[in-house]
mmCIF file of C-alpha atoms in Angstrom:
data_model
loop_
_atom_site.group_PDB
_atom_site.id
_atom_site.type_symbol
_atom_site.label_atom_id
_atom_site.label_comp_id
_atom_site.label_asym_id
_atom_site.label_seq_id
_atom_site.Cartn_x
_atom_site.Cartn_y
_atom_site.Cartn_z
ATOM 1 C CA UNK D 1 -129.314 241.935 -125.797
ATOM 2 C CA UNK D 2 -132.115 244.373 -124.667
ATOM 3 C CA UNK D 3 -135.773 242.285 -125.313
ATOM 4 C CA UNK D 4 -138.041 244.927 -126.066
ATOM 5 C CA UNK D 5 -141.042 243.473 -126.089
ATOM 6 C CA UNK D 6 -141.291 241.200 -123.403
ATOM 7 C CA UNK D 7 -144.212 238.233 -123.210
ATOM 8 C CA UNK D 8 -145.523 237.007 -119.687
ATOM 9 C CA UNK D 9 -148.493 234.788 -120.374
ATOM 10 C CA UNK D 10 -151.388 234.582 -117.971
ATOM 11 C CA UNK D 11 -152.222 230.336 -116.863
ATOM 12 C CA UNK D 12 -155.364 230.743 -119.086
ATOM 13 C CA UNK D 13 -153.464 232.093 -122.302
ATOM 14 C CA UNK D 14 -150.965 229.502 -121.405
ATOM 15 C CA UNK D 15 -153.534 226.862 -121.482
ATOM 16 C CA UNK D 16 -155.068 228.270 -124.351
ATOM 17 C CA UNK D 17 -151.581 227.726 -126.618
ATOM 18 C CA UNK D 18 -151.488 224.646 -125.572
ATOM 19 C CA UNK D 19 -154.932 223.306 -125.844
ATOM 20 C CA UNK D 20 -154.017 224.885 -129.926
ATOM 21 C CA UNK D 21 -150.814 223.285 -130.301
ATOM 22 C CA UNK D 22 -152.852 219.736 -129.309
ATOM 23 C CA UNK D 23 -155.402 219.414 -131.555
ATOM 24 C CA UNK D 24 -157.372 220.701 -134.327
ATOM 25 C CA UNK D 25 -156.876 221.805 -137.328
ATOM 26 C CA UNK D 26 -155.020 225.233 -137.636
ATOM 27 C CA UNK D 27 -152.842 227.326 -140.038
ATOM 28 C CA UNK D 28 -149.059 226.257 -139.651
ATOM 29 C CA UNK D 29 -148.777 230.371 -139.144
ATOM 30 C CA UNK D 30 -151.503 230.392 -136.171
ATOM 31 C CA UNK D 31 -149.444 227.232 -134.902
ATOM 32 C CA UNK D 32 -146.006 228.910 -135.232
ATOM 33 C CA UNK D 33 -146.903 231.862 -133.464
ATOM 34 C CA UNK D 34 -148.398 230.306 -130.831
ATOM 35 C CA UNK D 35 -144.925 228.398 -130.263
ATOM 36 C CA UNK D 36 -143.143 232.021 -130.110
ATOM 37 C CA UNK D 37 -145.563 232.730 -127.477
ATOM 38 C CA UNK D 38 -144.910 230.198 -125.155
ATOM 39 C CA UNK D 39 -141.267 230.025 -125.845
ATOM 40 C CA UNK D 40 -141.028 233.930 -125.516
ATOM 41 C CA UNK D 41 -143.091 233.348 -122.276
ATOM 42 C CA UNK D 42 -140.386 230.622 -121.095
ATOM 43 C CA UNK D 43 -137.432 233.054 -121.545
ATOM 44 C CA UNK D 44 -136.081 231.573 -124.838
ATOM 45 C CA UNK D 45 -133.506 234.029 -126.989
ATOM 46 C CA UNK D 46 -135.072 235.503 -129.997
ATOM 47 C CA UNK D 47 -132.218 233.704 -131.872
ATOM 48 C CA UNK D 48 -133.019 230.138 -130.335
ATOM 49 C CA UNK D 49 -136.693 230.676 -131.076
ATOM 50 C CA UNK D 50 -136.181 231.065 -134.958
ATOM 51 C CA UNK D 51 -133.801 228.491 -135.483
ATOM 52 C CA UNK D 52 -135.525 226.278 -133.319
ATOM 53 C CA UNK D 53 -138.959 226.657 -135.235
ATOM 54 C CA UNK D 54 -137.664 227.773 -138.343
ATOM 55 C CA UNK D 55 -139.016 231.256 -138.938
ATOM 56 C CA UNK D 56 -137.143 234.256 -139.457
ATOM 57 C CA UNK D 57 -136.387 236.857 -136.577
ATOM 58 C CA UNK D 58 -138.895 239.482 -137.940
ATOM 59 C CA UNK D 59 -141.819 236.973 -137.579
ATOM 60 C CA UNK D 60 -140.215 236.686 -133.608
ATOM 61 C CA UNK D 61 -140.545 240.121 -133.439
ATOM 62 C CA UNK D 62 -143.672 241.086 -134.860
ATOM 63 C CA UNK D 63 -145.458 237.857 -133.189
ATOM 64 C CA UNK D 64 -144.183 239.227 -129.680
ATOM 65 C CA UNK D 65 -145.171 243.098 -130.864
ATOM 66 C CA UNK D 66 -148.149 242.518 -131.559
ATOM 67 C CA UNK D 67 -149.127 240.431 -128.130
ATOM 68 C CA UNK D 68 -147.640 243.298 -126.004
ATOM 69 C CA UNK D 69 -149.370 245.557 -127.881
ATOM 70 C CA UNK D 70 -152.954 244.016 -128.062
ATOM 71 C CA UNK D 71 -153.620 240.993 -127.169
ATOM 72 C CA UNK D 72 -153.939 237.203 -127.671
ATOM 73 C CA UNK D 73 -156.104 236.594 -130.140
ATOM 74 C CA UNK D 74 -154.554 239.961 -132.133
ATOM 75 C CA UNK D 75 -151.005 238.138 -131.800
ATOM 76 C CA UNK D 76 -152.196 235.006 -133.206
ATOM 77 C CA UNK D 77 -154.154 236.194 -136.375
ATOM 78 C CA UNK D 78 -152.879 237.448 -140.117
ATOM 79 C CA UNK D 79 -152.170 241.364 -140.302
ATOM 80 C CA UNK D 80 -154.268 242.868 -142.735
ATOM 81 C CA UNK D 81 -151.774 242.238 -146.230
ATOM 82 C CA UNK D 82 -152.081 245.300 -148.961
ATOM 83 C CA UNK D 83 -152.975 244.570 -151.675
ATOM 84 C CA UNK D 84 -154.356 245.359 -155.272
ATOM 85 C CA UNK D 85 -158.024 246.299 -155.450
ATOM 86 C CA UNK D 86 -160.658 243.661 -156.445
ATOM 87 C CA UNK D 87 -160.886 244.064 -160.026
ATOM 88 C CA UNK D 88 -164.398 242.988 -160.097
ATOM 89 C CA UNK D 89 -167.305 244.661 -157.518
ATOM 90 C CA UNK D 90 -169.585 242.680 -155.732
ATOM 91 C CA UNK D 91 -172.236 243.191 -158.550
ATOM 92 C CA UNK D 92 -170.179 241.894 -161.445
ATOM 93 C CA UNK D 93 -168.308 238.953 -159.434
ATOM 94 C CA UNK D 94 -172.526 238.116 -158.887
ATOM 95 C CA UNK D 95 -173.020 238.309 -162.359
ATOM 96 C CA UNK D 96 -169.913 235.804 -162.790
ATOM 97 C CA UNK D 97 -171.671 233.050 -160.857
ATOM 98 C CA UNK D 98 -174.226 233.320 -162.472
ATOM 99 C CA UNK D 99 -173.109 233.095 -165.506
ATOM 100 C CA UNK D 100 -170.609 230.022 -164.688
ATOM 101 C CA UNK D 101 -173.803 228.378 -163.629
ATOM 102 C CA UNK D 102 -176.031 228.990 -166.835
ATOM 103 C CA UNK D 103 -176.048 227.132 -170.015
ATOM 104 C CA UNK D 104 -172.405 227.469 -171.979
ATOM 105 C CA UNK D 105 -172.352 229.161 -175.111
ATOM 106 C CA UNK D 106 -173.887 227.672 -178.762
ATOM 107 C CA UNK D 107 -171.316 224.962 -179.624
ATOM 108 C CA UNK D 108 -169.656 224.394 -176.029
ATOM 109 C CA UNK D 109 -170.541 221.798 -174.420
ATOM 110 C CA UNK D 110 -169.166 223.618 -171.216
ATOM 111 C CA UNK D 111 -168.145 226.581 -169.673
ATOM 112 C CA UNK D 112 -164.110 227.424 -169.419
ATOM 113 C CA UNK D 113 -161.972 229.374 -167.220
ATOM 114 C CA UNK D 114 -160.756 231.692 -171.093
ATOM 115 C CA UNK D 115 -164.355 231.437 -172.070
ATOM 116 C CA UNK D 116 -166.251 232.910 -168.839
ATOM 117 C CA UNK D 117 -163.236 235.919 -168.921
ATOM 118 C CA UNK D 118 -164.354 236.928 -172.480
ATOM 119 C CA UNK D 119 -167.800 236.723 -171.347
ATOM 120 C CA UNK D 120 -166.852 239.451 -168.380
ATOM 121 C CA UNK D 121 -165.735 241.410 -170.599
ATOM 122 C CA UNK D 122 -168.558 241.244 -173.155
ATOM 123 C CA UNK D 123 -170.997 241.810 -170.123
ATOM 124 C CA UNK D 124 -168.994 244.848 -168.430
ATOM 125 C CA UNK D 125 -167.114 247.832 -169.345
ATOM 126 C CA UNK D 126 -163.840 246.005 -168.515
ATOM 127 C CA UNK D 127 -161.518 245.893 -171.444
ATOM 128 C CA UNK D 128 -159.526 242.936 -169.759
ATOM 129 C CA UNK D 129 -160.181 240.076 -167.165
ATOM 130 C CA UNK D 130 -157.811 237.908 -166.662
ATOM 131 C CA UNK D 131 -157.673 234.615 -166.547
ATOM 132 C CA UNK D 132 -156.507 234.163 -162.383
ATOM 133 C CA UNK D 133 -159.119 236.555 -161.401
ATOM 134 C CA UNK D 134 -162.182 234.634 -162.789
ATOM 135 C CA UNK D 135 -160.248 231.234 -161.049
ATOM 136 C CA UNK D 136 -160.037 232.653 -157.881
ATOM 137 C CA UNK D 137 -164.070 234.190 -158.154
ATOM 138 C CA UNK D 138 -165.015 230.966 -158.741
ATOM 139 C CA UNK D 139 -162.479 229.194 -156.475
ATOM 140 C CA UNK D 140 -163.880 231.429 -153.292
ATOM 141 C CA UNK D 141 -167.307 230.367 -154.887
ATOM 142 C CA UNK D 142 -166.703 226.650 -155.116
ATOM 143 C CA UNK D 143 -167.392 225.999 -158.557
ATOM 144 C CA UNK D 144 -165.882 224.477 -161.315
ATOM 145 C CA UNK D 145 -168.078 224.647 -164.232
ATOM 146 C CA UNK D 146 -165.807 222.156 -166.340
ATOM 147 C CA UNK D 147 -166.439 219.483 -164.357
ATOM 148 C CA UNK D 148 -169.999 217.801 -163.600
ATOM 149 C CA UNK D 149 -170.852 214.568 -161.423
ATOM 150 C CA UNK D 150 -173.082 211.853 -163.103
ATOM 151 C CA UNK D 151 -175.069 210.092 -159.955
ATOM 152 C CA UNK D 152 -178.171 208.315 -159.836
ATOM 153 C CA UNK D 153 -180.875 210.659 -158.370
ATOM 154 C CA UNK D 154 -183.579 208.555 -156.144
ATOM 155 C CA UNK D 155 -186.963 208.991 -155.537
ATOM 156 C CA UNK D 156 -187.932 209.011 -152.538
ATOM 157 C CA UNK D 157 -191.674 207.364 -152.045
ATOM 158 C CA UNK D 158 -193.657 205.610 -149.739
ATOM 159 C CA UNK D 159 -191.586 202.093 -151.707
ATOM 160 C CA UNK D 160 -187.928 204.219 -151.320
ATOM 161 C CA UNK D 161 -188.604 204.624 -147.569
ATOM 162 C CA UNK D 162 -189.789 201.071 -146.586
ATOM 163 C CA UNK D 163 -187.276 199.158 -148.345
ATOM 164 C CA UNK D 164 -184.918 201.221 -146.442
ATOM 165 C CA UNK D 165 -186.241 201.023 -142.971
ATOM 166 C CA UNK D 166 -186.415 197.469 -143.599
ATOM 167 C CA UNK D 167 -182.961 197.083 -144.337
ATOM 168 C CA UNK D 168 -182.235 199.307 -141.408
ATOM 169 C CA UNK D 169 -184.037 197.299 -138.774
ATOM 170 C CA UNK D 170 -182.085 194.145 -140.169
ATOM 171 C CA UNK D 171 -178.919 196.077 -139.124
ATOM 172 C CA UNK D 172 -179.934 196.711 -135.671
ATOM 173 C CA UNK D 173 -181.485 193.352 -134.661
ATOM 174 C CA UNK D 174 -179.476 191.497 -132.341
ATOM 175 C CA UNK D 175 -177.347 188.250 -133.431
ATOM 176 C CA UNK D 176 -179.400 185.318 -134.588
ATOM 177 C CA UNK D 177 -177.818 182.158 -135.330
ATOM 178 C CA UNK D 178 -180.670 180.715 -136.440
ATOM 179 C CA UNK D 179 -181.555 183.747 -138.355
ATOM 180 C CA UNK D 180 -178.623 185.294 -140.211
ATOM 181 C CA UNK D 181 -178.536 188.570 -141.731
ATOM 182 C CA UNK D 182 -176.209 188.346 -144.706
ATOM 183 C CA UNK D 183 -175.319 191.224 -146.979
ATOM 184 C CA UNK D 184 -174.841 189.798 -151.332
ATOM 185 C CA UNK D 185 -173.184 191.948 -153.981
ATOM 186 C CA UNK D 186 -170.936 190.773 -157.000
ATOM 187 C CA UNK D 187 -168.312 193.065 -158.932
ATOM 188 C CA UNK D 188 -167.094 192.489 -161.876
ATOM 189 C CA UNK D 189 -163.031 192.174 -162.235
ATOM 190 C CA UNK D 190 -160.954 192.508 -165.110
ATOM 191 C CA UNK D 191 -157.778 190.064 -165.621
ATOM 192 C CA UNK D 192 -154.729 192.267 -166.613
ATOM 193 C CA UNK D 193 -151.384 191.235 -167.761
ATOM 194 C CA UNK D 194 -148.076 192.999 -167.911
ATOM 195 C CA UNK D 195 -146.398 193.070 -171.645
ATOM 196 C CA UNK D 196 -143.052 193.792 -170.179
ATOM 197 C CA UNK D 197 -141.851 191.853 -166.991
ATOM 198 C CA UNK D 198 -141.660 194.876 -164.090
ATOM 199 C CA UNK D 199 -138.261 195.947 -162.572
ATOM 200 C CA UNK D 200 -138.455 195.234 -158.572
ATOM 201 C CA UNK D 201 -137.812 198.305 -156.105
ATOM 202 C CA UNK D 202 -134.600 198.287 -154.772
ATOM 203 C CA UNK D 203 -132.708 201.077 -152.057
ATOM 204 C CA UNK D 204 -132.865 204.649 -153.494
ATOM 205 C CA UNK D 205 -135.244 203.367 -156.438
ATOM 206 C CA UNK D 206 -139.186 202.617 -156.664
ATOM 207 C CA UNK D 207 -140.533 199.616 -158.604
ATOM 208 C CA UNK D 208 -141.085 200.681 -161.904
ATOM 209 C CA UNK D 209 -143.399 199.032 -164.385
ATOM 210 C CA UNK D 210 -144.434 199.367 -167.962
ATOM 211 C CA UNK D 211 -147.293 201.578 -168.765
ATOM 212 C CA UNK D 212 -148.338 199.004 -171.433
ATOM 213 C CA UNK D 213 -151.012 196.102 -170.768
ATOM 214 C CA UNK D 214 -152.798 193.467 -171.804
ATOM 215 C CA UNK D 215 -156.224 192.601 -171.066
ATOM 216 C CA UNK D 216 -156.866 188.866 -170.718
ATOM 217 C CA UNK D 217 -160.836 188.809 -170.151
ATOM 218 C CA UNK D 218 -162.900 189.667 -167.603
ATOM 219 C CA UNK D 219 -164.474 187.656 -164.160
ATOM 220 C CA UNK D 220 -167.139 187.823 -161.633
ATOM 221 C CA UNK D 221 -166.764 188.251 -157.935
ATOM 222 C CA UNK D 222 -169.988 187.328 -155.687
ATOM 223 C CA UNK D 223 -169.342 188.794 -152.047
ATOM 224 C CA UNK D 224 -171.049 187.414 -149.083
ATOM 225 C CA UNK D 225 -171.080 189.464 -145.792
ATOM 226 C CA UNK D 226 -172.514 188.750 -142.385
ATOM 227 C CA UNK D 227 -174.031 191.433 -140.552
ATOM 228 C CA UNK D 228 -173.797 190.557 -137.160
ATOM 229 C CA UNK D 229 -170.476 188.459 -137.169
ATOM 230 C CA UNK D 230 -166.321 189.129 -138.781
ATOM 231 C CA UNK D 231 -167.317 186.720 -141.651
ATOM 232 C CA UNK D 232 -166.949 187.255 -145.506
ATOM 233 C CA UNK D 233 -166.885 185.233 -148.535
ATOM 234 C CA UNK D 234 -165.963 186.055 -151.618
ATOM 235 C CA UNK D 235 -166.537 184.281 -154.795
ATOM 236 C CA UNK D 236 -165.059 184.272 -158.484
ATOM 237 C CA UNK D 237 -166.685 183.071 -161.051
ATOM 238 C CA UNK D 238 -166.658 183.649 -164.885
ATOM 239 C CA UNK D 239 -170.279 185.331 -165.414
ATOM 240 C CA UNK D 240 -172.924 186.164 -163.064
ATOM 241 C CA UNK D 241 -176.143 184.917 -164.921
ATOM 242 C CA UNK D 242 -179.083 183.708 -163.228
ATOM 243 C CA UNK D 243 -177.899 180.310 -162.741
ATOM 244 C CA UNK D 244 -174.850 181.709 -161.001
ATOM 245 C CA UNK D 245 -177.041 183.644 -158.480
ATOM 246 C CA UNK D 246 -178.893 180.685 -157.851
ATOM 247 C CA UNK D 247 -175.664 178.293 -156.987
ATOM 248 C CA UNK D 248 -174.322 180.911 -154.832
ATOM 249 C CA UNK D 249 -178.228 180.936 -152.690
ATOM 250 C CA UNK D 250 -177.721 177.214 -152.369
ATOM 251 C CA UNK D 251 -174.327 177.484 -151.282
ATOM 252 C CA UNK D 252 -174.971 179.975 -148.851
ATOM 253 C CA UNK D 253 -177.939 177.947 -147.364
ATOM 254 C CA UNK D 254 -176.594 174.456 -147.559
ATOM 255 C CA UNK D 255 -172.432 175.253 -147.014
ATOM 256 C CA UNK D 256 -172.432 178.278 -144.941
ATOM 257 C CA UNK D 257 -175.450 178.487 -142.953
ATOM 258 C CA UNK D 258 -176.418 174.459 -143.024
ATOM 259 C CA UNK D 259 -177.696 175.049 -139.411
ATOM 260 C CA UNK D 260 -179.757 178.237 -139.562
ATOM 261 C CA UNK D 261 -183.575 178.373 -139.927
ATOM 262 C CA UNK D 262 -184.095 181.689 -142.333
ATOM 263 C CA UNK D 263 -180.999 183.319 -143.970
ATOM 264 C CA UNK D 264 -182.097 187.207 -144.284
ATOM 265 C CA UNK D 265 -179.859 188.479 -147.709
ATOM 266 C CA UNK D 266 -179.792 191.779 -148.097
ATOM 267 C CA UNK D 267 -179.332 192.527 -152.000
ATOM 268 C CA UNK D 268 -179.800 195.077 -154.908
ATOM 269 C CA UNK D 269 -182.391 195.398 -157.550
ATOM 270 C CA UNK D 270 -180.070 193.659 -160.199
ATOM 271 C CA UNK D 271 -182.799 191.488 -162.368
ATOM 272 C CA UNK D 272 -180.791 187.910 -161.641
ATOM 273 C CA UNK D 273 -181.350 188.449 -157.828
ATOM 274 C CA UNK D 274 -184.691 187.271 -157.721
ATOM 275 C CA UNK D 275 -186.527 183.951 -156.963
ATOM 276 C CA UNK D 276 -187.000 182.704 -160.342
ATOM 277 C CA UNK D 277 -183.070 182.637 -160.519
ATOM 278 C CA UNK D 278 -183.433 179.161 -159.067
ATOM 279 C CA UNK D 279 -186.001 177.510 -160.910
ATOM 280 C CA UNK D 280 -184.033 178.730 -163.900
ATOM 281 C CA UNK D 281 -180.969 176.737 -162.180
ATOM 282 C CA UNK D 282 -182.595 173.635 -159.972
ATOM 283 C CA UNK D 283 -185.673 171.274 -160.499
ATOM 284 C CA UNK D 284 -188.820 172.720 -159.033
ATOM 285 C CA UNK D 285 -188.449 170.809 -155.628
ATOM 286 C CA UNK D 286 -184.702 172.090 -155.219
ATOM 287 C CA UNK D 287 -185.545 175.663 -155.968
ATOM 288 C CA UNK D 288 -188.100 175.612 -153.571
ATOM 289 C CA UNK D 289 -186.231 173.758 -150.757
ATOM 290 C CA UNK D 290 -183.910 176.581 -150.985
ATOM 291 C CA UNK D 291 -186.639 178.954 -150.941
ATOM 292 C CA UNK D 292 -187.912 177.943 -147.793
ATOM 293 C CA UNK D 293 -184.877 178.672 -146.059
ATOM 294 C CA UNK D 294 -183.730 182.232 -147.908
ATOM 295 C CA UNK D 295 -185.630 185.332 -147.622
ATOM 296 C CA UNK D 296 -184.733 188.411 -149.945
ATOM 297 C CA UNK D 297 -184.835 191.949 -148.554
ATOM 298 C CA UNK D 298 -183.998 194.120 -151.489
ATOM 299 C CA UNK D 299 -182.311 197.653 -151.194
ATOM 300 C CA UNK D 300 -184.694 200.871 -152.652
ATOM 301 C CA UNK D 301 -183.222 201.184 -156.315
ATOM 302 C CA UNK D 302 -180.402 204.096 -156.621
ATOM 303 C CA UNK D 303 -179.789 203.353 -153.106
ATOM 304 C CA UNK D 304 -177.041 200.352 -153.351
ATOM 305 C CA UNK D 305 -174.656 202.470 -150.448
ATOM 306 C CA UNK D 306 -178.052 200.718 -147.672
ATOM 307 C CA UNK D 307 -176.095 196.941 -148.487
ATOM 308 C CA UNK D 308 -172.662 196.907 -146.564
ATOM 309 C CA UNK D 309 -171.565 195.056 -148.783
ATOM 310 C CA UNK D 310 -170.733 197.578 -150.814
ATOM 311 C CA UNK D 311 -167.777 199.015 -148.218
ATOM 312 C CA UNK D 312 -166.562 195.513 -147.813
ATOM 313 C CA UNK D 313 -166.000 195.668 -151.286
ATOM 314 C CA UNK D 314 -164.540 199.067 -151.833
ATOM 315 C CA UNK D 315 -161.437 197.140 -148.910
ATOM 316 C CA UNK D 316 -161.012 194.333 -151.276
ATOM 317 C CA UNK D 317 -160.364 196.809 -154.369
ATOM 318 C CA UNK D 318 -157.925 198.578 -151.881
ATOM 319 C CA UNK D 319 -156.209 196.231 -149.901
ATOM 320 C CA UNK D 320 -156.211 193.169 -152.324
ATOM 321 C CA UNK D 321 -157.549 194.487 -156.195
ATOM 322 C CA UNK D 322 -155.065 197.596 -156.772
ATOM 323 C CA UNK D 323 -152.858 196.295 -159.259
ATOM 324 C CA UNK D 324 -152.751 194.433 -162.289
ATOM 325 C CA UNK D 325 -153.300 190.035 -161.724
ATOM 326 C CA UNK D 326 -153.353 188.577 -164.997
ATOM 327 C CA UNK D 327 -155.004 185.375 -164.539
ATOM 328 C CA UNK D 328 -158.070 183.497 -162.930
ATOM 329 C CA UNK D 329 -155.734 181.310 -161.010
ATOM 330 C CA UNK D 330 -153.709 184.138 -159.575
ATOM 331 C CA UNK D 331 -156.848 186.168 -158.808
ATOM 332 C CA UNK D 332 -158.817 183.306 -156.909
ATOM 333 C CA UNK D 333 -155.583 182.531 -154.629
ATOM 334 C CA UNK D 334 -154.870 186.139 -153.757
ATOM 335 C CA UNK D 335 -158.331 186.843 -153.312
ATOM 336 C CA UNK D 336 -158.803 183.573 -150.712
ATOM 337 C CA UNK D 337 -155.780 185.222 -149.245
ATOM 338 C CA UNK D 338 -157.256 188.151 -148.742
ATOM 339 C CA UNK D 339 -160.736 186.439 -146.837
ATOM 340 C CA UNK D 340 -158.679 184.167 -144.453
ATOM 341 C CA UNK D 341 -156.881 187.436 -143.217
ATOM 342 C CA UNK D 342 -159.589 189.987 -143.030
ATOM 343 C CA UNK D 343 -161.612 186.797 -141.352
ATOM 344 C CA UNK D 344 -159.013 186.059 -138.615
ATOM 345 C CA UNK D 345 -158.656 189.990 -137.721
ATOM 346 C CA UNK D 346 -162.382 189.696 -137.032
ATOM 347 C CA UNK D 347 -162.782 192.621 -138.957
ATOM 348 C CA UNK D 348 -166.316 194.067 -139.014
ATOM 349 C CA UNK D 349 -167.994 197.176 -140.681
ATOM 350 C CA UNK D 350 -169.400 199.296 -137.836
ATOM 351 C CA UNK D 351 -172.932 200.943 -139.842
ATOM 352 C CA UNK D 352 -174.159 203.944 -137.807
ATOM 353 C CA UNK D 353 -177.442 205.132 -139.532
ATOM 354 C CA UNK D 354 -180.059 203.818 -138.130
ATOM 355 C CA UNK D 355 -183.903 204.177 -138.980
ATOM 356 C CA UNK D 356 -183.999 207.004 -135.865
ATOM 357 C CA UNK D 357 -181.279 209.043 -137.653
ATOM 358 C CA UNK D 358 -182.856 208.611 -140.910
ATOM 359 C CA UNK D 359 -186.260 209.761 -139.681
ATOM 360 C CA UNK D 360 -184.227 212.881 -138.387
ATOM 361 C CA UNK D 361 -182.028 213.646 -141.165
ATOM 362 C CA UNK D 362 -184.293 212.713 -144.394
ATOM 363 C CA UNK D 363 -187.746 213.657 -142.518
ATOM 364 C CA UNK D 364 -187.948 216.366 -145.509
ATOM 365 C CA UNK D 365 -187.733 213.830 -148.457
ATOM 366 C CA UNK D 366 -190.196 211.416 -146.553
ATOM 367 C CA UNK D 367 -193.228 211.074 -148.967
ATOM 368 C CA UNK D 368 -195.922 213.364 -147.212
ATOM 369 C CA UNK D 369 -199.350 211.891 -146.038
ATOM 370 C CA UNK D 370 -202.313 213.757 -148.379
ATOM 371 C CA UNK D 371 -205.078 215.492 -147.154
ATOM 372 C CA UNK D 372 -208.168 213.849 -146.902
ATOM 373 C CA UNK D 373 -211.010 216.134 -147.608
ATOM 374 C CA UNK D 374 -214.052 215.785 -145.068
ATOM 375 C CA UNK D 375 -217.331 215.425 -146.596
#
């Protein structure tokens, strides 16, 4: 068989192919064609080549064409693809956005794919759009104007920024026995039941289970997490009131950290997590014994992603939570489980922002110093 086109690689396009075909994130296309290359390059039959990687002897052909032909970089990009011309100009795909992005019509409580094409056409002299051209407008545009995010927006003050930093230096301090840093969250859990008993997995067949439930109440889990050492402890409780809040302090002074001098807990805003939690609990005396030995360092509000807790949490829901346990008992066993594992892997969360990187990356939304006026 006569080659026609005939690829000889130089050693820096051959390194080039191979540094693409190692890592990186690429089009499968750019990827295949940069395998044609360097098995063209190596002397392999046209025929091997596309059984071998599975693409059809034109895409061989044009792959090698367009190499000997131009170059590189030519060979391994798309061909320009006819097509049909934009229906839309740039003027009325403009308008588009911005009419996605405005308030929806009287009545609507949102814009809709059907509802922004009859708006086109209301707004131009086009006596159609269809419903694929205003999705892919707004897909090259990123939005989706039927869907919205609810989040907690923070304000960042002089109060937002020190409760951070504190928090921050607390994460980079070296390991104190004597003064712990120890992260406190809770989460509630519901208790769910199966009404139908679930049909195990067996070869050629995936466990299959009822889409019916029952709910059988709800329970607390309080999560402890050390900072500075693979420790957690989790927890479960039947409410989280005050009095809760308060046991769990005394625990964590007098059962977990019996030896240490001042147990740092970093916490959330939640209006149980204060002080007075333990004179609602304990006598006077107790409370303040306890006191003496905790000392709270609360998260800015909105800002609960500062406690690392809140990870720890999100692998508990993952690893031990995803699926339906229908009873206390169960839940308090798997969950113990679940801590005597992650303990003896000496798991730990690795936090990388520091106060330096938020100075850097928030310097914007730090509260600005006003200007004194000189008399």
């Amino acid at each position: 068989m006569n080659i026609r086109y005939r690829v000889d690689l130089s050693e820096a396009e051959r390194v080039e192919l191979e540094a693409l075909l190692r890592g990186g994130r690429h089009a499968a296309r750019k990827l295949k064609r940069a395998q044609i290359l360097l098995a063209a390059d190596a002397g392999v039959p046209d025929e091997t080549m596309a059984e071998s990687l599975g693409v059809g002897g034109s895409t061989v052909y044009r792959t090698k064409r367009r190499f000997v032909e131009g170059n590189l970089e030519k060979a391994l990009s798309e061909e320009p693809r006819p097509g049909a011309k934009r229906k839309l100009t740039g003027q009325e795909e403009a308008l588009l956005v911005a009419t996605a992005c405005s308030r929806p019509p009287e009545g609507r409580a949102r814009w809709t794919i059907e509802l922004l094409a009859g708006e086109m056409v209301r707004l131009t002299e086009h006596d159609s759009v269809s419903r694929e051209t205003v999705r892919r407008r707004l897909a090259e545009n990123e939005l989706k104007p039927w869907r919205k995010d609810m989040w907690c927006i923070p304000q960042v003050d002089g109060e937002f920024v020190a409760r951070m930093e504190d928090v921050l230096d607390l994460y980079a301090e070296k390991p104190d026995p004597k003064r712990p840093v120890v992260c406190f969250d809770e989460s509630p859990t519901q208790l769910i039941g199966e009404v139908r008993r679930p049909i195990p997995a067996k070869a050629g067949q995936l466990e299959r289970y009822d889409f019916e439930y029952k709910r059988n109440g709800t329970v607390n889990l309080f999560i402890f997490l050390n900072v500075h050492r693979p420790w957690r402890k989790v927890k479960v409780t039947d409410s989280r009131a005050a009095v809760d809040f308060a046991a769990c302090m005394r625990e964590l002074a007098d059962v977990h950290f019996p030896k240490a001098q001042r147990i740092r807990v970093v916490l959330d805003n939640l209006s149980t997590h204060s002080a007075g939690a333990l004179y609602q609990a304990f006598p006077p005396a107790e409370a303040r014994r306890i006191l003496r030995r905790i000392e709270f360092h609360y998260v800015p509000k909105h800002a609960s992603w500062l406690n690392m807790v809140e990870i720890e949490i999100g692998v508990l829901r993952s690893q031990c939570l995803d699926r339906r346990i229908e009873c206390k008992q169960r839940l308090v066993s798997e969950v113990a489980a679940w801590e005597r594992q992650r303990n003896a892997s000496r798991a730990r969360i690795k936090w990388m922002f520091t106060t330096e990187k938020a100075r850097a990356k928030m310097g914007r939304a730090y509260p600005s110093r006003s200007s004194v006026k000189e008399s």
